[in-house]
Coordinates of N, CA and C in Angstrom, one line a residue:
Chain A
X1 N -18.2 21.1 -21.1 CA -19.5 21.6 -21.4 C -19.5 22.3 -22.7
X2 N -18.8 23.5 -22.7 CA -18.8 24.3 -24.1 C -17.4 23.6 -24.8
X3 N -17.8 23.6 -26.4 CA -16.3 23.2 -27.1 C -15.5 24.4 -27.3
X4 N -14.5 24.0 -27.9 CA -13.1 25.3 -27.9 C -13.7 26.4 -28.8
X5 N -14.9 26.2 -29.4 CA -15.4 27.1 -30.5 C -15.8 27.1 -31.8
X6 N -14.3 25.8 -32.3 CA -14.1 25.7 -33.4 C -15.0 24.8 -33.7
X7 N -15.8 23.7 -33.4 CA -17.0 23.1 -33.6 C -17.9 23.9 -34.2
X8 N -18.9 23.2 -34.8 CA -20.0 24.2 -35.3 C -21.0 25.0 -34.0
X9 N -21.2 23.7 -33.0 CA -21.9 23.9 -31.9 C -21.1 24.0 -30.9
X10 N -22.1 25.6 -30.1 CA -21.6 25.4 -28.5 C -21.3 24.8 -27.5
X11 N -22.1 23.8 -27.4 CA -22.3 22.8 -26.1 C -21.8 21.5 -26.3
X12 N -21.7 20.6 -25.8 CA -21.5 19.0 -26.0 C -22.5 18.5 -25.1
X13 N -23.2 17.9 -25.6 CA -24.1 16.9 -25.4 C -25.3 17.8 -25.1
X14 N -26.2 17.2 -24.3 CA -27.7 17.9 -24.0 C -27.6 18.9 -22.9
X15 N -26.5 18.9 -21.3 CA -26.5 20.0 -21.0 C -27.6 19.9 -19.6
X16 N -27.0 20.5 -18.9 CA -27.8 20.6 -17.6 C -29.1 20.7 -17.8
X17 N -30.3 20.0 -16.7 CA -31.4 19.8 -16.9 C -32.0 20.9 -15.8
X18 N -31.1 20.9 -15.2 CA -31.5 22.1 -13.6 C -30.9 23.1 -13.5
X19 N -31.0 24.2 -13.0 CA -29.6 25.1 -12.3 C -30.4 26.3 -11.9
X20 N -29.8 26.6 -10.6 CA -30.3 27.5 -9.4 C -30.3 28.7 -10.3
X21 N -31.5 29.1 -10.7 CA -31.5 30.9 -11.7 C -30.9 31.8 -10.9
X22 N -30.6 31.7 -9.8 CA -30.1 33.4 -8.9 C -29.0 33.5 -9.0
X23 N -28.1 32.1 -9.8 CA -26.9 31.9 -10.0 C -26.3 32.7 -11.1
X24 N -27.2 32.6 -11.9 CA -26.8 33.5 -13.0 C -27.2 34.4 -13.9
X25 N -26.2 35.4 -14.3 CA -26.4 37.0 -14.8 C -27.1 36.8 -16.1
X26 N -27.0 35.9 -17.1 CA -27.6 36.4 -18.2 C -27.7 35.1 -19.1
X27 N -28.6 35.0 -20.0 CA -29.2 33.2 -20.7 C -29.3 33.6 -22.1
X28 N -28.5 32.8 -23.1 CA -28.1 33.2 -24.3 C -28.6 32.1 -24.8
X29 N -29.8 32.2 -25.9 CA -30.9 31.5 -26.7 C -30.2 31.3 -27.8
X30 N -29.3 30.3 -28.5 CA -29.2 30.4 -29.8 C -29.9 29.6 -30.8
X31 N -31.1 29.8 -31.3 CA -31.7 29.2 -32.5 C -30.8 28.0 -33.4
X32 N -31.5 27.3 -33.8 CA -30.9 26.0 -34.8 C -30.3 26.9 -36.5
X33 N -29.1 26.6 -36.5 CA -28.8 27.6 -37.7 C -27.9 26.7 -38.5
X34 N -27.4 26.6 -39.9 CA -26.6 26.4 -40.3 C -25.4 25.8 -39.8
X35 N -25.1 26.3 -38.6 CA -23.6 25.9 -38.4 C -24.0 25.0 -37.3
X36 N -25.5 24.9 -36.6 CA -25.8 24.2 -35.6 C -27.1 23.4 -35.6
X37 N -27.1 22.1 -35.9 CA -28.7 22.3 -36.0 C -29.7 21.8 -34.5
X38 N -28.9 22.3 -33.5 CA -29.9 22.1 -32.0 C -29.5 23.3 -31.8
X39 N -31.1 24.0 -31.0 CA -31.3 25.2 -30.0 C -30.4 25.0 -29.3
X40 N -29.6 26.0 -28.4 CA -28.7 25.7 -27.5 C -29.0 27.1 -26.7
X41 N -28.7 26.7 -25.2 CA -29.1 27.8 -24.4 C -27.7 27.9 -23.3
X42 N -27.3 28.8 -22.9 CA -25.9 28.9 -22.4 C -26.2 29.7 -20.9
X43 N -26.6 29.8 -20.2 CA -26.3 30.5 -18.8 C -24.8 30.9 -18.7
X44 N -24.8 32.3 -18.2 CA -23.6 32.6 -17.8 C -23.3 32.5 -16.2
X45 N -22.7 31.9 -15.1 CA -22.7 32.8 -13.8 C -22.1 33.6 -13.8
X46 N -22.9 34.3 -12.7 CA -22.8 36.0 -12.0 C -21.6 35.8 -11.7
X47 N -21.3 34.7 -10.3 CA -20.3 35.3 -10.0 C -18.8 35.0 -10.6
X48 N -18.8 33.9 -11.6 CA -17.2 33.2 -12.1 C -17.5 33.8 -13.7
X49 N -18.7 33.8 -14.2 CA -18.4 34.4 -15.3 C -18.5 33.1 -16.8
X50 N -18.5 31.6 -15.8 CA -18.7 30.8 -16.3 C -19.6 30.0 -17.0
X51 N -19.9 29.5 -18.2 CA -21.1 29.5 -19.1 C -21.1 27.6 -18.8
X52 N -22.6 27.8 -18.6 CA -22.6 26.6 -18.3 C -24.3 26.2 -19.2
X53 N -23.9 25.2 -20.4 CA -25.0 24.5 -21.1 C -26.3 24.1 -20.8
X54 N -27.5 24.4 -20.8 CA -28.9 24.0 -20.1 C -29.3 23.2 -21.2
X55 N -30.3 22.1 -20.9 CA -30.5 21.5 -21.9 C -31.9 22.4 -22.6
X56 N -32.5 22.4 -23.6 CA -33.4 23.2 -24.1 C -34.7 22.0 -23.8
X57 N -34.5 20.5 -24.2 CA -35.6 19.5 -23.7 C -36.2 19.7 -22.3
X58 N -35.3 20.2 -21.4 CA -35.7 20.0 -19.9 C -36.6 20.9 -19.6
X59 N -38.0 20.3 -19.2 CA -39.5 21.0 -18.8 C -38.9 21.7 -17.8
X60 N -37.8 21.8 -16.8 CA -37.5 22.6 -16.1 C -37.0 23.9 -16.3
X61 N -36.3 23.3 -17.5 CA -35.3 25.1 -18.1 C -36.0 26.1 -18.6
X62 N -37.3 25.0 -19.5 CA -38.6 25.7 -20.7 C -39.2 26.4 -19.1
X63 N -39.5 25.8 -18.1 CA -40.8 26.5 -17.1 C -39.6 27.8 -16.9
X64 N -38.2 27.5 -16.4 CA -37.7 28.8 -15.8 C -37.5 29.7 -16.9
X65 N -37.4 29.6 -18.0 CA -37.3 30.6 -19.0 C -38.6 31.4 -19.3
X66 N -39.8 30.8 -19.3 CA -41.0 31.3 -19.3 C -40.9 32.2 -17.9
X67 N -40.6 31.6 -16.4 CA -40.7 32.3 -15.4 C -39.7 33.9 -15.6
X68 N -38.4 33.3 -16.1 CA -37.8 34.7 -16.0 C -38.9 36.0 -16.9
X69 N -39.4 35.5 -17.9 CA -39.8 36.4 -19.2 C -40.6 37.3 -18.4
X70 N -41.7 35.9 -18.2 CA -43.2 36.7 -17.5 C -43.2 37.5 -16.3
X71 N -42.2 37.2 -16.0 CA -42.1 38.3 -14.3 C -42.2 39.6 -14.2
X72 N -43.8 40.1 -14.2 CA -44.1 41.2 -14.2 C -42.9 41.8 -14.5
X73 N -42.2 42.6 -15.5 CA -41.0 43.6 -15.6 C -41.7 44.9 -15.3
X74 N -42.7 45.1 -14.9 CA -43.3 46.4 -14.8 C -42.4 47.3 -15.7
X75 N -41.8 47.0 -16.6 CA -41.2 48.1 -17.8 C -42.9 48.5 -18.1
X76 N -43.6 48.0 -18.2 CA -45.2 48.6 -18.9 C -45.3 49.8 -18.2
X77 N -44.6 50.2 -16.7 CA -45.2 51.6 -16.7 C -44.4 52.5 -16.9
X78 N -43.2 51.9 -17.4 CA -42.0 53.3 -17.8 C -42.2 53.4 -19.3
X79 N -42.2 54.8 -19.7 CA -42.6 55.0 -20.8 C -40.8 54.6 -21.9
Chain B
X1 N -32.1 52.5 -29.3 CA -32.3 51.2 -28.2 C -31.3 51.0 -27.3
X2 N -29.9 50.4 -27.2 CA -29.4 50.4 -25.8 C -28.7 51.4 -25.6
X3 N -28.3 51.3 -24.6 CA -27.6 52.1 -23.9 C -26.1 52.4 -23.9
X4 N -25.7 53.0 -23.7 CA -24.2 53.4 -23.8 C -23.3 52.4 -22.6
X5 N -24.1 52.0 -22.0 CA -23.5 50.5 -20.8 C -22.9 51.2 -19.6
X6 N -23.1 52.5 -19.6 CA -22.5 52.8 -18.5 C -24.2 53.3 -17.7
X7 N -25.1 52.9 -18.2 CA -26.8 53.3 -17.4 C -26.7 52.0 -16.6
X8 N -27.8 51.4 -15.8 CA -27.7 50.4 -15.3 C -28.7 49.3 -16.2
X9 N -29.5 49.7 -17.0 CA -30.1 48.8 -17.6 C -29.6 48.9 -19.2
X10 N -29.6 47.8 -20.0 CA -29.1 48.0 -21.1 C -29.8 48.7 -22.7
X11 N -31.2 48.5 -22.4 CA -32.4 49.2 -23.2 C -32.6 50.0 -22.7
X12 N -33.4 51.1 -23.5 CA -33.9 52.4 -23.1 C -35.5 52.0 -23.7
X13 N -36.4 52.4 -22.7 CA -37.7 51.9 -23.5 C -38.0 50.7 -23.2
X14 N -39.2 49.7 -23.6 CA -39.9 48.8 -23.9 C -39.3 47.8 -24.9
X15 N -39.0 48.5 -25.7 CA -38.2 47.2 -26.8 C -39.2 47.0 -27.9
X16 N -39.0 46.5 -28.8 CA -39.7 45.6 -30.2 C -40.5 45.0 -29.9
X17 N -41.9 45.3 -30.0 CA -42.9 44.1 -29.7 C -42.5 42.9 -30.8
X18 N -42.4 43.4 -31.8 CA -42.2 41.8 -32.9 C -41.4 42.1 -33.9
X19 N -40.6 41.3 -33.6 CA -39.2 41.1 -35.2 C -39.2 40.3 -35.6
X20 N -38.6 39.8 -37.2 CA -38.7 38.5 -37.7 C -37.4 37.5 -37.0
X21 N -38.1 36.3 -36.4 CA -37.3 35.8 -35.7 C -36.3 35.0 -36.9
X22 N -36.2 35.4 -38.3 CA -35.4 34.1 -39.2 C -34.1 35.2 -38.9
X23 N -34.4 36.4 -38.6 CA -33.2 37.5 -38.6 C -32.2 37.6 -37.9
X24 N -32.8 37.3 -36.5 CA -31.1 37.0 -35.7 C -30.2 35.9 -35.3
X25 N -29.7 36.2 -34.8 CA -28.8 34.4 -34.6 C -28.4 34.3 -33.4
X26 N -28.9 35.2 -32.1 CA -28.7 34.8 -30.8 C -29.4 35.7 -30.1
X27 N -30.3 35.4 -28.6 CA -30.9 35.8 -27.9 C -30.4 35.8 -26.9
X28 N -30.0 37.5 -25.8 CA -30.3 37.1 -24.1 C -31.3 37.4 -23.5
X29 N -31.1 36.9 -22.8 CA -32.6 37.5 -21.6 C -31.6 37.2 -20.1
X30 N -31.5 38.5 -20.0 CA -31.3 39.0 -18.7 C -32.0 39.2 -17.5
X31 N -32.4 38.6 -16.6 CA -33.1 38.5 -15.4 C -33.2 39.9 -14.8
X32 N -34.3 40.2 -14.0 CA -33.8 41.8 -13.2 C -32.6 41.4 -12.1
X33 N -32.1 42.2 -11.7 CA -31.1 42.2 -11.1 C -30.9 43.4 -10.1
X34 N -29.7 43.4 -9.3 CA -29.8 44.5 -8.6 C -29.1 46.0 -9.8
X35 N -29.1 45.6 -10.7 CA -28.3 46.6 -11.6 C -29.7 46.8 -12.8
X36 N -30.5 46.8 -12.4 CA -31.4 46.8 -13.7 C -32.7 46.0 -13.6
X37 N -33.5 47.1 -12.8 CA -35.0 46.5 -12.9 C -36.1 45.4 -13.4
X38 N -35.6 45.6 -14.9 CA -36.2 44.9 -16.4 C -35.6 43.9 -16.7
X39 N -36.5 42.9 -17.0 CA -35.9 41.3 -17.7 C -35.8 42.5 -19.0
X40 N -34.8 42.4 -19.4 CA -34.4 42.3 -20.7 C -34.0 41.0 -21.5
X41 N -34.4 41.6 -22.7 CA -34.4 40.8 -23.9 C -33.7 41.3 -24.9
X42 N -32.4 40.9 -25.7 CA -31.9 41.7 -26.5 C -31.7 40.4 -28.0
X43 N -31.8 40.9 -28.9 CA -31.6 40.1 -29.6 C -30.6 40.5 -31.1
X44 N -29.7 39.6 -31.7 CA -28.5 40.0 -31.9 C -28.8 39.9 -33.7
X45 N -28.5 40.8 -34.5 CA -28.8 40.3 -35.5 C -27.7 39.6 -36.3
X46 N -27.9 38.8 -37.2 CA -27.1 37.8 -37.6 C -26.1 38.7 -38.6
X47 N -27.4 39.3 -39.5 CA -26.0 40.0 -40.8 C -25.3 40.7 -40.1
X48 N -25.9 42.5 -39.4 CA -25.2 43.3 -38.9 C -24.8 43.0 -37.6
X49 N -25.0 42.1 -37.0 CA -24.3 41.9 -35.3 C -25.0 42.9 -34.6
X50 N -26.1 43.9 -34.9 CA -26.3 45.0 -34.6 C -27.3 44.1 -33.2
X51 N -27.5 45.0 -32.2 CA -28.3 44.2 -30.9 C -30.1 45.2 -30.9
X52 N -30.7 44.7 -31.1 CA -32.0 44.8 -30.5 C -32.5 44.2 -29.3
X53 N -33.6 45.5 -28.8 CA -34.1 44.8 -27.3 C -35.6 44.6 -28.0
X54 N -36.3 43.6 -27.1 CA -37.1 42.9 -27.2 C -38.0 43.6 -26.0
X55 N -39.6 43.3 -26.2 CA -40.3 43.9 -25.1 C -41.1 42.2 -25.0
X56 N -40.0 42.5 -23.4 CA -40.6 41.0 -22.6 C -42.3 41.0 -22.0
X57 N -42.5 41.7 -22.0 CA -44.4 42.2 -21.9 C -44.7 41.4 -23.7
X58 N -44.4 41.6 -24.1 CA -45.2 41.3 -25.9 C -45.4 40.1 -25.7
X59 N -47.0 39.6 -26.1 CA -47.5 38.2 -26.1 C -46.0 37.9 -27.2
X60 N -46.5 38.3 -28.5 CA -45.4 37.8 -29.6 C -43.9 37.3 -29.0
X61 N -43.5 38.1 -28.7 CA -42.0 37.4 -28.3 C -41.9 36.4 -27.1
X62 N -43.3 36.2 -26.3 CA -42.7 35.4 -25.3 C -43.2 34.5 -26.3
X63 N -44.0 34.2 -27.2 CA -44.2 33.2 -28.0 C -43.3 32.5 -28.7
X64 N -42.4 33.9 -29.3 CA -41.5 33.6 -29.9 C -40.8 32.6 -29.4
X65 N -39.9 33.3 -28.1 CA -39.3 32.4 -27.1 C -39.3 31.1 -27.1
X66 N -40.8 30.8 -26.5 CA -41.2 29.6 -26.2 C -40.9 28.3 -27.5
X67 N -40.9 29.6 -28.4 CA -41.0 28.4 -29.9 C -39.5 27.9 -30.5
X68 N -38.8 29.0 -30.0 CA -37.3 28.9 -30.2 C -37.0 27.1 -29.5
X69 N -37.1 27.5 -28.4 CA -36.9 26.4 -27.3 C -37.2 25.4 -27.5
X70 N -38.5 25.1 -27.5 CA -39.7 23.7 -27.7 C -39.1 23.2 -29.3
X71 N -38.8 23.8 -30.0 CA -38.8 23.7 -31.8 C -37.6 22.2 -31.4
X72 N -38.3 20.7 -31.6 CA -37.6 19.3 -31.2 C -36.1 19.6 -31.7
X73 N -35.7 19.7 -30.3 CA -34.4 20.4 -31.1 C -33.6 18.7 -30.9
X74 N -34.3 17.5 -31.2 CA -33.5 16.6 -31.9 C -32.0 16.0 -31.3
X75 N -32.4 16.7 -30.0 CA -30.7 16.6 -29.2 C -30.9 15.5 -28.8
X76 N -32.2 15.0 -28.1 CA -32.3 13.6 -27.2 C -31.8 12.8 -27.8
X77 N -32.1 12.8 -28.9 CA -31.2 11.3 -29.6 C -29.7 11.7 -29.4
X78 N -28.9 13.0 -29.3 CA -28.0 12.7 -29.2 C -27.2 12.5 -27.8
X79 N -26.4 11.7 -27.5 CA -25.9 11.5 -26.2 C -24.6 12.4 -26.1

């Protein structure tokens, strides 16, 4: 799924189209840059720690990314 | 802005309604959790490495988001 590093890009190939969100702790957006030219999105899991590739095309990853954002964070009532 | 890592959430505050997105070179967004109420949003900056949080409430950033993502990232053609 991820290359040794030394690649310009993270991921190999396009990357999971699905994956259960409760599975994991935190989702790393990296913009098209120089060293990469595709978005690449990396889930980590919670419990192994393991990063596992999402595809950024998949209307499923775009809707749960939008879901995680929009979810009332009620931070609006902590000053 | 964050925290010294030993709080349970990583931002202090709301976060940056709007940064220039040409500036950083990687996004997380962290789900709420049992360790931290708030989707966080932190964003990494490319020159200094330095981390900014993001205010997941801001129309602007979830726009941003959405634009990172969607922007044809050109992968489908690759297998």
């Amino acid at each position: 799924q991820l290359t040794d590093g030394k690649g310009r890009c993270s991921c190999i190939g396009k990357g999971s189209d699905v994956i259960q969100q409760k599975h994991f702790g935190k989702i790393e957006v990296i913009p098209k840059s120089s060293s990469c030219e595709y978005v690449e999105i990396i889930a980590t899991l919670k419990l192994t720690g393991e990063q596992i590739c999402l595809n950024p095309d998949s209307k499923w990853v775009q809707k749960m990314m939008r879901a995680i954002i929009k979810k009332r964070s009620s931070r609006s009532t902590r000053q």
